[in-house]
Every structure is written in structure tokens, then in C-alpha cells.
Amino acid sequence: MMNDRVLVTGATGMIGSALVSHLKSTGVSVSAVGRAPKAGADVDHCWRLGEKMGSPLNDVDTLIHLAAKVHIRGKGFSDTSGFNRDNADYALMLAKEAHSRGVKRFVFASSIGVLGASSVSPLNENHERSPHNAYTLSKSLAEEKLKAFSDTAGLELVILRFPAVIGDGVKGNVDSLIHAVKMQVPLPFSWINNQRQLITLGNLVDGISLASHHSMAAGEIFHLANPERVSTLELCNIIADELGIKLRSWPIPVAFLRAAFWAIGRKSLADGLTEDMLVDISKVSSVLRWRPQQALQEALRQVVSRRG
């Protein structure tokens, strides 16, 4: 499938723009689809979740669906409004339209969060789903709907789950940490000794690209992650070192810190900062021979240095 034509939704996002550039650099014929062009991320077709795709699907062999509703401004992931519609119902609608136009493979970007907010042992693809907020619930529902359709329609479905991404345009907890460390805000992380796996943008793009054409990927779920395990405190120290400043951190009992976050309705943030999240990548390594090439610390340093 290396010479197939690929369509990428969400092509103006952090992952999508990097993926489109990577695919083009390897000689793949790519159609970039997004809401609107923006600096550094041109699109071939403008499209929004819920709209019919139409002619851009003509002659497409593989569709990589990255577009998704990820948050509601000011409400985070707590409000379920629109998540199931945008991330599950519209994904199924797109898959059905793609199949009707002859698309052979549908690669769906899910989330490791469909298995839970934390795990002290590496999560593999057979682990029971346990979504923990509106976003991960919608991704879990999308997985169910897409699998049911692909099983009956004969569409090659590939589901990719991955944790937080480190790369240009990073958002979420990592972005907040970079800003806080840069502003030398005293952070209550001295006693946090959690272990989390993340993934660099370069490694994720490489994994998606591989799954989009590998013959053994059809009908499978794969977990993608960097092998390194880091704590929140270690992340902050790497950021501070790159900025050339001393990290301002103070000790506070983790239980007290979690209680404080819970009290203000930020359980997901508490989990992300204090809990373990380990990912088993043995399946993708053995089946697709995928190997992460970019070190986590290298990617984090690049992000920090480019932000100044």
C-alpha cells in the first residue's frame, strides 16, 4: 500500500500538519483536509466534522482520521455536550462515506485514555476500556462503532492509541508546565514520584505512517508511546535546565495536592500530574516492527528552546 493515495483529516493540527509533511517527504500522494489553512499548514480541501466529504475522497485508498473535538473552552473535558456526536457519530459517518467511495483503509486516532486515567502496570491492547472523561468516552464509543461497521463492511480499520504528545504546538498539561517553569512559579511537585509515558511528535508521525500502509496493520489496535518513564518533577527539571533557570519546587503531600485539585473540579489534571500511566508497546514492536527513534528528552528540549 506504499503507493496508495492518502487523505488526512485534521491536517492543520499539531499532529496532522507534521504527518502530512512526513508523508509528502516519503513520496506519498497526500490530500490534506482541515477546517481552514493556517501558517505552516496548508490544506487541499476545507472540511469540518459532520460535513459530507464528497469529491476529496475520490481515488483515496487510505483515510487517516485525526480531526476531533478535544475540549470546550472554559469547560475542559467535563461537559459531554457534542463529544459523542463529533468524535463518534461523525467518525462513523465519515467511515461509511469513505467506504462507499472505495476507500480501503480507515486509520483512527484514538487515545490511551480510553483505558483509564492511570495505570501502574503497562496497558496493552486487550485491557478493558475504562474512559474517564467526556473526550475519552467519545473515543471509546467511536472505537466500538467503527469496529462494528468495519467488521460487516470489510473496511480495513486500524485503531491507534497514544498518550500526550511532545512536539511543536504542544498543549495541555505539558504546555502549562513549560509556562509555569518559565515564569518561575513555585510548583508543589517535590514529592511527586509518578511514572508516565508520553510520545514525541516525530515518533507518533512515524507510527501513524507505518500503520497506514503495513499489510499486518489491518483490523488491529496498536499502542504507540516512547519507552522512557518520567515523573512530573523530572519533566519540570528538564524544562528548567533547557531554560537555564533553577526549578522552584516545594514539597507537599501528594494526597493533599490531589484533594486540592479535586476540590476545584480538576480531577483529570490531578491524575495527569500525580498518577502513573504506563503503556505496553510490545504489539506494535513485534507486528509492525515499529521502533521509537526520537528520545523524549530531545523532543522536550526542542519544544522548550523554540518557545524561548
CSV table of C-alpha atoms in Angstrom, one decimal:
chain,number,residue,atom,x,y,z
A,1,MET,CA,0.0,0.0,0.0
A,2,MET,CA,3.1,2.3,-0.1
A,3,ASN,CA,1.9,3.8,-3.4
A,4,ASP,CA,-1.7,4.4,-2.3
A,5,ARG,CA,-3.3,7.9,-2.1
A,6,VAL,CA,-3.8,9.0,1.5
A,7,LEU,CA,-6.3,11.6,2.9
A,8,VAL,CA,-5.6,13.2,6.3
A,9,THR,CA,-8.3,15.0,8.3
A,10,GLY,CA,-7.2,17.4,11.0
A,11,ALA,CA,-4.3,18.4,8.7
A,12,THR,CA,-3.9,21.8,10.3
A,13,GLY,CA,-3.4,20.5,13.8
A,14,MET,CA,-0.1,19.7,15.5
A,15,ILE,CA,-0.2,16.0,14.6
A,16,GLY,CA,-1.9,16.5,11.2
A,17,SER,CA,0.5,19.1,9.8
A,18,ALA,CA,3.5,17.1,10.9
A,19,LEU,CA,2.1,13.9,9.4
A,20,VAL,CA,1.3,15.5,6.0
A,21,SER,CA,4.8,16.9,5.8
A,22,HIS,CA,6.3,13.5,6.7
A,23,LEU,CA,4.2,11.6,4.2
A,24,LYS,CA,5.0,14.0,1.4
A,25,SER,CA,8.7,13.8,2.2
A,26,THR,CA,8.5,10.0,1.7
A,27,GLY,CA,6.8,10.4,-1.7
A,28,VAL,CA,3.3,9.5,-0.7
A,29,SER,CA,0.4,11.2,-2.5
A,30,VAL,CA,-1.4,13.1,0.2
A,31,SER,CA,-4.6,15.1,0.4
A,32,ALA,CA,-4.7,17.5,3.4
A,33,VAL,CA,-8.1,18.2,4.8
A,34,GLY,CA,-8.8,20.7,7.6
A,35,ARG,CA,-11.1,23.5,8.7
A,36,ALA,CA,-9.0,26.3,7.1
A,37,PRO,CA,-5.5,26.9,6.0
A,38,LYS,CA,-3.1,28.5,8.6
A,39,ALA,CA,0.5,29.4,8.9
A,40,GLY,CA,2.7,26.4,8.2
A,41,ALA,CA,-0.3,24.1,7.5
A,42,ASP,CA,-1.9,24.4,4.0
A,43,VAL,CA,-5.0,22.4,3.2
A,44,ASP,CA,-6.2,21.0,-0.1
A,45,HIS,CA,-9.8,20.9,1.0
A,46,CYS,CA,-11.7,22.7,3.7
A,47,TRP,CA,-13.9,20.5,5.8
A,48,ARG,CA,-15.5,20.3,9.3
A,49,LEU,CA,-16.6,17.4,11.4
A,50,GLY,CA,-20.1,16.4,10.5
A,51,GLU,CA,-19.9,17.6,6.9
A,52,LYS,CA,-20.0,15.3,3.9
A,53,MET,CA,-16.5,14.9,2.5
A,54,GLY,CA,-17.6,14.4,-1.1
A,55,SER,CA,-15.1,14.6,-4.0
A,56,PRO,CA,-11.9,14.8,-2.0
A,57,LEU,CA,-12.5,11.0,-1.3
A,58,ASN,CA,-12.3,10.2,-5.0
A,59,ASP,CA,-9.4,7.8,-5.7
A,60,VAL,CA,-8.3,7.7,-2.0
A,61,ASP,CA,-7.1,4.4,-0.7
A,62,THR,CA,-6.4,5.2,2.9
A,63,LEU,CA,-8.0,7.8,5.2
A,64,ILE,CA,-6.3,8.9,8.4
A,65,HIS,CA,-8.8,10.5,10.7
A,66,LEU,CA,-7.2,12.8,13.1
A,67,ALA,CA,-9.8,15.6,13.4
A,68,ALA,CA,-11.6,15.6,16.7
A,69,LYS,CA,-13.3,17.7,19.3
A,70,VAL,CA,-10.7,17.9,22.2
A,71,HIS,CA,-12.0,20.4,24.6
A,72,ILE,CA,-14.6,23.1,25.3
A,73,ARG,CA,-13.1,26.4,26.1
A,74,GLY,CA,-13.5,27.1,29.8
A,75,LYS,CA,-15.1,23.7,30.5
A,76,GLY,CA,-12.2,21.3,29.7
A,77,PHE,CA,-13.5,17.7,29.4
A,78,SER,CA,-16.2,17.9,32.0
A,79,ASP,CA,-19.1,18.8,29.6
A,80,THR,CA,-20.2,15.9,27.5
A,81,SER,CA,-22.0,18.2,25.0
A,82,GLY,CA,-21.0,17.4,21.5
A,83,PHE,CA,-18.2,15.0,22.2
A,84,ASN,CA,-20.0,11.8,21.3
A,85,ARG,CA,-21.6,13.5,18.2
A,86,ASP,CA,-18.3,14.9,16.9
A,87,ASN,CA,-15.9,12.2,17.8
A,88,ALA,CA,-18.0,9.0,17.5
A,89,ASP,CA,-21.1,9.6,15.3
A,90,TYR,CA,-19.3,11.8,12.8
A,91,ALA,CA,-16.3,9.4,12.7
A,92,LEU,CA,-18.7,6.6,11.8
A,93,MET,CA,-20.5,8.8,9.2
A,94,LEU,CA,-17.1,9.6,7.6
A,95,ALA,CA,-16.1,5.9,7.6
A,96,LYS,CA,-19.3,4.9,5.8
A,97,GLU,CA,-18.9,7.7,3.2
A,98,ALA,CA,-15.3,6.7,2.7
A,99,HIS,CA,-16.2,3.0,2.3
A,100,SER,CA,-18.9,3.9,-0.2
A,101,ARG,CA,-16.4,5.8,-2.3
A,102,GLY,CA,-13.9,2.9,-2.4
A,103,VAL,CA,-11.5,3.8,0.5
A,104,LYS,CA,-9.8,0.6,1.6
A,105,ARG,CA,-8.3,1.5,5.0
A,106,PHE,CA,-9.5,3.8,7.8
A,107,VAL,CA,-6.9,4.8,10.4
A,108,PHE,CA,-8.5,6.2,13.5
A,109,ALA,CA,-6.6,8.2,16.1
A,110,SER,CA,-7.9,7.2,19.5
A,111,SER,CA,-6.4,7.8,23.0
A,112,ILE,CA,-4.7,5.7,25.6
A,113,GLY,CA,-7.2,7.4,27.9
A,114,VAL,CA,-10.0,5.1,26.8
A,115,LEU,CA,-8.4,2.5,29.1
A,116,GLY,CA,-8.4,4.8,32.1
A,117,ALA,CA,-6.7,7.9,33.7
A,118,SER,CA,-3.8,6.0,35.2
A,119,SER,CA,-2.1,2.6,35.4
A,120,VAL,CA,0.8,1.3,37.5
A,121,SER,CA,1.3,-1.6,35.0
A,122,PRO,CA,1.7,-1.2,31.2
A,123,LEU,CA,-1.6,-1.2,29.4
A,124,ASN,CA,-1.9,-3.5,26.4
A,125,GLU,CA,-4.4,-3.6,23.6
A,126,ASN,CA,-6.6,-6.2,25.4
A,127,HIS,CA,-7.1,-4.2,28.5
A,128,GLU,CA,-10.7,-3.4,29.3
A,129,ARG,CA,-11.8,0.1,28.3
A,130,SER,CA,-12.5,2.5,31.2
A,131,PRO,CA,-12.9,6.0,29.8
A,132,HIS,CA,-12.6,8.7,32.4
A,133,ASN,CA,-14.0,11.9,30.9
A,134,ALA,CA,-16.2,13.1,28.0
A,135,TYR,CA,-13.3,13.1,25.5
A,136,THR,CA,-12.1,9.5,26.2
A,137,LEU,CA,-15.7,8.3,26.5
A,138,SER,CA,-16.4,9.6,23.0
A,139,LYS,CA,-13.2,8.0,21.6
A,140,SER,CA,-14.2,4.7,23.2
A,141,LEU,CA,-17.6,4.9,21.7
A,142,ALA,CA,-16.0,5.7,18.3
A,143,GLU,CA,-13.8,2.6,18.5
A,144,GLU,CA,-16.9,0.4,19.2
A,145,LYS,CA,-19.0,2.0,16.3
A,146,LEU,CA,-16.1,1.8,13.8
A,147,LYS,CA,-15.2,-1.8,14.6
A,148,ALA,CA,-18.9,-2.9,14.3
A,149,PHE,CA,-19.1,-1.2,10.9
A,150,SER,CA,-15.7,-2.4,9.6
A,151,ASP,CA,-16.4,-6.0,10.6
A,152,THR,CA,-19.6,-6.1,8.4
A,153,ALA,CA,-18.5,-3.8,5.6
A,154,GLY,CA,-15.0,-5.2,5.0
A,155,LEU,CA,-13.3,-1.8,5.6
A,156,GLU,CA,-9.7,-2.2,6.9
A,157,LEU,CA,-9.8,-0.4,10.3
A,158,VAL,CA,-6.7,0.5,12.2
A,159,ILE,CA,-7.0,2.0,15.7
A,160,LEU,CA,-4.1,3.8,17.2
A,161,ARG,CA,-4.0,4.7,20.9
A,162,PHE,CA,-1.3,7.0,22.4
A,163,PRO,CA,-0.7,9.3,25.4
A,164,ALA,CA,0.2,13.0,25.5
A,165,VAL,CA,2.3,14.2,22.6
A,166,ILE,CA,5.5,16.2,22.9
A,167,GLY,CA,6.3,18.4,19.9
A,168,ASP,CA,5.8,21.8,18.3
A,169,GLY,CA,2.4,23.2,19.2
A,170,VAL,CA,2.1,21.0,22.3
A,171,LYS,CA,-0.9,21.9,24.5
A,172,GLY,CA,-2.4,20.6,27.7
A,173,ASN,CA,-0.5,19.8,30.9
A,174,VAL,CA,2.9,19.9,29.2
A,175,ASP,CA,2.3,23.4,27.8
A,176,SER,CA,1.1,24.6,31.2
A,177,LEU,CA,4.2,23.1,32.9
A,178,ILE,CA,6.5,24.9,30.4
A,179,HIS,CA,4.8,28.2,31.1
A,180,ALA,CA,4.8,27.8,34.8
A,181,VAL,CA,8.5,26.8,34.9
A,182,LYS,CA,9.4,29.7,32.7
A,183,MET,CA,7.6,32.2,34.9
A,184,GLN,CA,9.4,30.6,37.9
A,185,VAL,CA,6.1,29.8,39.6
A,186,PRO,CA,6.8,27.7,42.8
A,187,LEU,CA,5.4,24.3,41.9
A,188,PRO,CA,4.3,21.8,44.6
A,189,PHE,CA,5.9,18.8,42.9
A,190,SER,CA,8.9,17.9,45.0
A,191,TRP,CA,7.3,14.7,46.4
A,192,ILE,CA,5.7,13.5,43.2
A,193,ASN,CA,7.5,10.4,42.0
A,194,ASN,CA,5.0,9.2,39.4
A,195,GLN,CA,6.0,7.4,36.2
A,196,ARG,CA,4.3,8.3,32.9
A,197,GLN,CA,5.0,7.5,29.3
A,198,LEU,CA,4.5,10.1,26.6
A,199,ILE,CA,5.2,10.1,22.9
A,200,THR,CA,7.2,12.5,20.8
A,201,LEU,CA,5.6,14.0,17.7
A,202,GLY,CA,8.3,12.5,15.4
A,203,ASN,CA,7.7,9.0,16.8
A,204,LEU,CA,3.9,9.3,16.6
A,205,VAL,CA,4.0,10.5,13.0
A,206,ASP,CA,6.3,7.6,12.1
A,207,GLY,CA,3.9,5.2,13.8
A,208,ILE,CA,0.9,6.5,12.0
A,209,SER,CA,2.6,6.5,8.7
A,210,LEU,CA,3.7,2.8,9.2
A,211,ALA,CA,0.2,1.8,10.3
A,212,SER,CA,-1.4,3.5,7.3
A,213,HIS,CA,0.3,1.1,4.8
A,214,HIS,CA,1.6,-2.0,6.6
A,215,SER,CA,-0.2,-5.2,5.5
A,216,MET,CA,-0.3,-6.6,9.0
A,217,ALA,CA,-2.0,-3.5,10.5
A,218,ALA,CA,-5.4,-4.1,9.0
A,219,GLY,CA,-8.1,-4.8,11.6
A,220,GLU,CA,-5.7,-4.2,14.6
A,221,ILE,CA,-5.4,-1.9,17.6
A,222,PHE,CA,-1.9,-0.6,18.4
A,223,HIS,CA,-0.5,1.4,21.3
A,224,LEU,CA,2.2,3.9,20.5
A,225,ALA,CA,4.5,5.5,23.1
A,226,ASN,CA,8.0,6.4,23.9
A,227,PRO,CA,9.7,3.8,26.2
A,228,GLU,CA,11.0,6.4,28.7
A,229,ARG,CA,9.2,6.8,32.0
A,230,VAL,CA,9.3,10.2,33.6
A,231,SER,CA,7.8,11.9,36.6
A,232,THR,CA,6.2,15.3,36.7
A,233,LEU,CA,9.2,16.6,38.7
A,234,GLU,CA,11.7,15.2,36.1
A,235,LEU,CA,9.8,16.9,33.3
A,236,CYS,CA,10.0,20.2,35.1
A,237,ASN,CA,13.7,19.8,35.7
A,238,ILE,CA,14.3,19.1,32.0
A,239,ILE,CA,12.3,22.2,31.1
A,240,ALA,CA,14.2,24.3,33.7
A,241,ASP,CA,17.6,23.1,32.5
A,242,GLU,CA,16.8,24.0,28.9
A,243,LEU,CA,15.6,27.4,30.0
A,244,GLY,CA,18.8,27.9,32.0
A,245,ILE,CA,17.0,28.5,35.3
A,246,LYS,CA,16.6,26.8,38.6
A,247,LEU,CA,13.3,25.0,39.2
A,248,ARG,CA,11.3,26.4,42.0
A,249,SER,CA,9.6,23.4,43.7
A,250,TRP,CA,8.4,22.8,47.2
A,251,PRO,CA,7.2,19.6,49.0
A,252,ILE,CA,3.6,19.0,49.6
A,253,PRO,CA,1.9,15.6,50.3
A,254,VAL,CA,0.5,14.1,47.1
A,255,ALA,CA,-2.7,13.2,48.8
A,256,PHE,CA,-3.2,16.9,49.8
A,257,LEU,CA,-2.4,18.1,46.3
A,258,ARG,CA,-4.9,15.7,44.8
A,259,ALA,CA,-7.6,16.7,47.3
A,260,ALA,CA,-7.0,20.4,46.3
A,261,PHE,CA,-7.4,19.6,42.6
A,262,TRP,CA,-10.5,17.6,43.3
A,263,ALA,CA,-12.0,20.4,45.3
A,264,ILE,CA,-11.8,22.7,42.3
A,265,GLY,CA,-13.1,20.1,39.9
A,266,ARG,CA,-9.8,19.3,38.3
A,267,LYS,CA,-9.5,15.5,38.8
A,268,SER,CA,-8.1,14.9,35.3
A,269,LEU,CA,-5.4,17.4,36.0
A,270,ALA,CA,-4.6,15.8,39.3
A,271,ASP,CA,-4.4,12.4,37.6
A,272,GLY,CA,-2.1,13.7,34.9
A,273,LEU,CA,0.3,15.3,37.3
A,274,THR,CA,0.4,12.8,40.1
A,275,GLU,CA,-0.6,9.3,38.8
A,276,ASP,CA,1.3,6.7,36.8
A,277,MET,CA,0.4,5.9,33.2
A,278,LEU,CA,2.4,3.1,31.6
A,279,VAL,CA,1.9,1.8,28.1
A,280,ASP,CA,2.7,-1.6,26.6
A,281,ILE,CA,4.1,-1.1,23.0
A,282,SER,CA,5.2,-4.7,22.5
A,283,LYS,CA,2.5,-5.5,20.0
A,284,VAL,CA,3.3,-2.7,17.6
A,285,SER,CA,7.0,-3.5,18.0
A,286,SER,CA,6.6,-7.2,17.1
A,287,VAL,CA,3.8,-7.0,14.5
A,288,LEU,CA,4.9,-3.8,12.6
A,289,ARG,CA,8.5,-3.7,13.7
A,290,TRP,CA,8.0,-0.1,14.9
A,291,ARG,CA,10.8,1.4,16.9
A,292,PRO,CA,10.7,4.9,18.5
A,293,GLN,CA,13.7,6.8,17.1
A,294,GLN,CA,13.3,10.2,18.8
A,295,ALA,CA,14.3,10.4,22.5
A,296,LEU,CA,11.7,12.1,24.8
A,297,GLN,CA,14.2,14.4,26.4
A,298,GLU,CA,15.5,15.5,22.9
A,299,ALA,CA,11.9,16.4,21.8
A,300,LEU,CA,11.1,18.2,25.0
A,301,ARG,CA,14.3,20.3,24.8
A,302,GLN,CA,13.5,21.2,21.2
A,303,VAL,CA,10.0,22.4,22.2
A,304,VAL,CA,11.3,24.5,25.1
A,305,SER,CA,14.2,26.0,23.0
A,306,ARG,CA,11.8,27.0,20.2
A,307,ARG,CA,9.4,28.7,22.6
A,308,GLY,CA,12.3,30.6,24.2
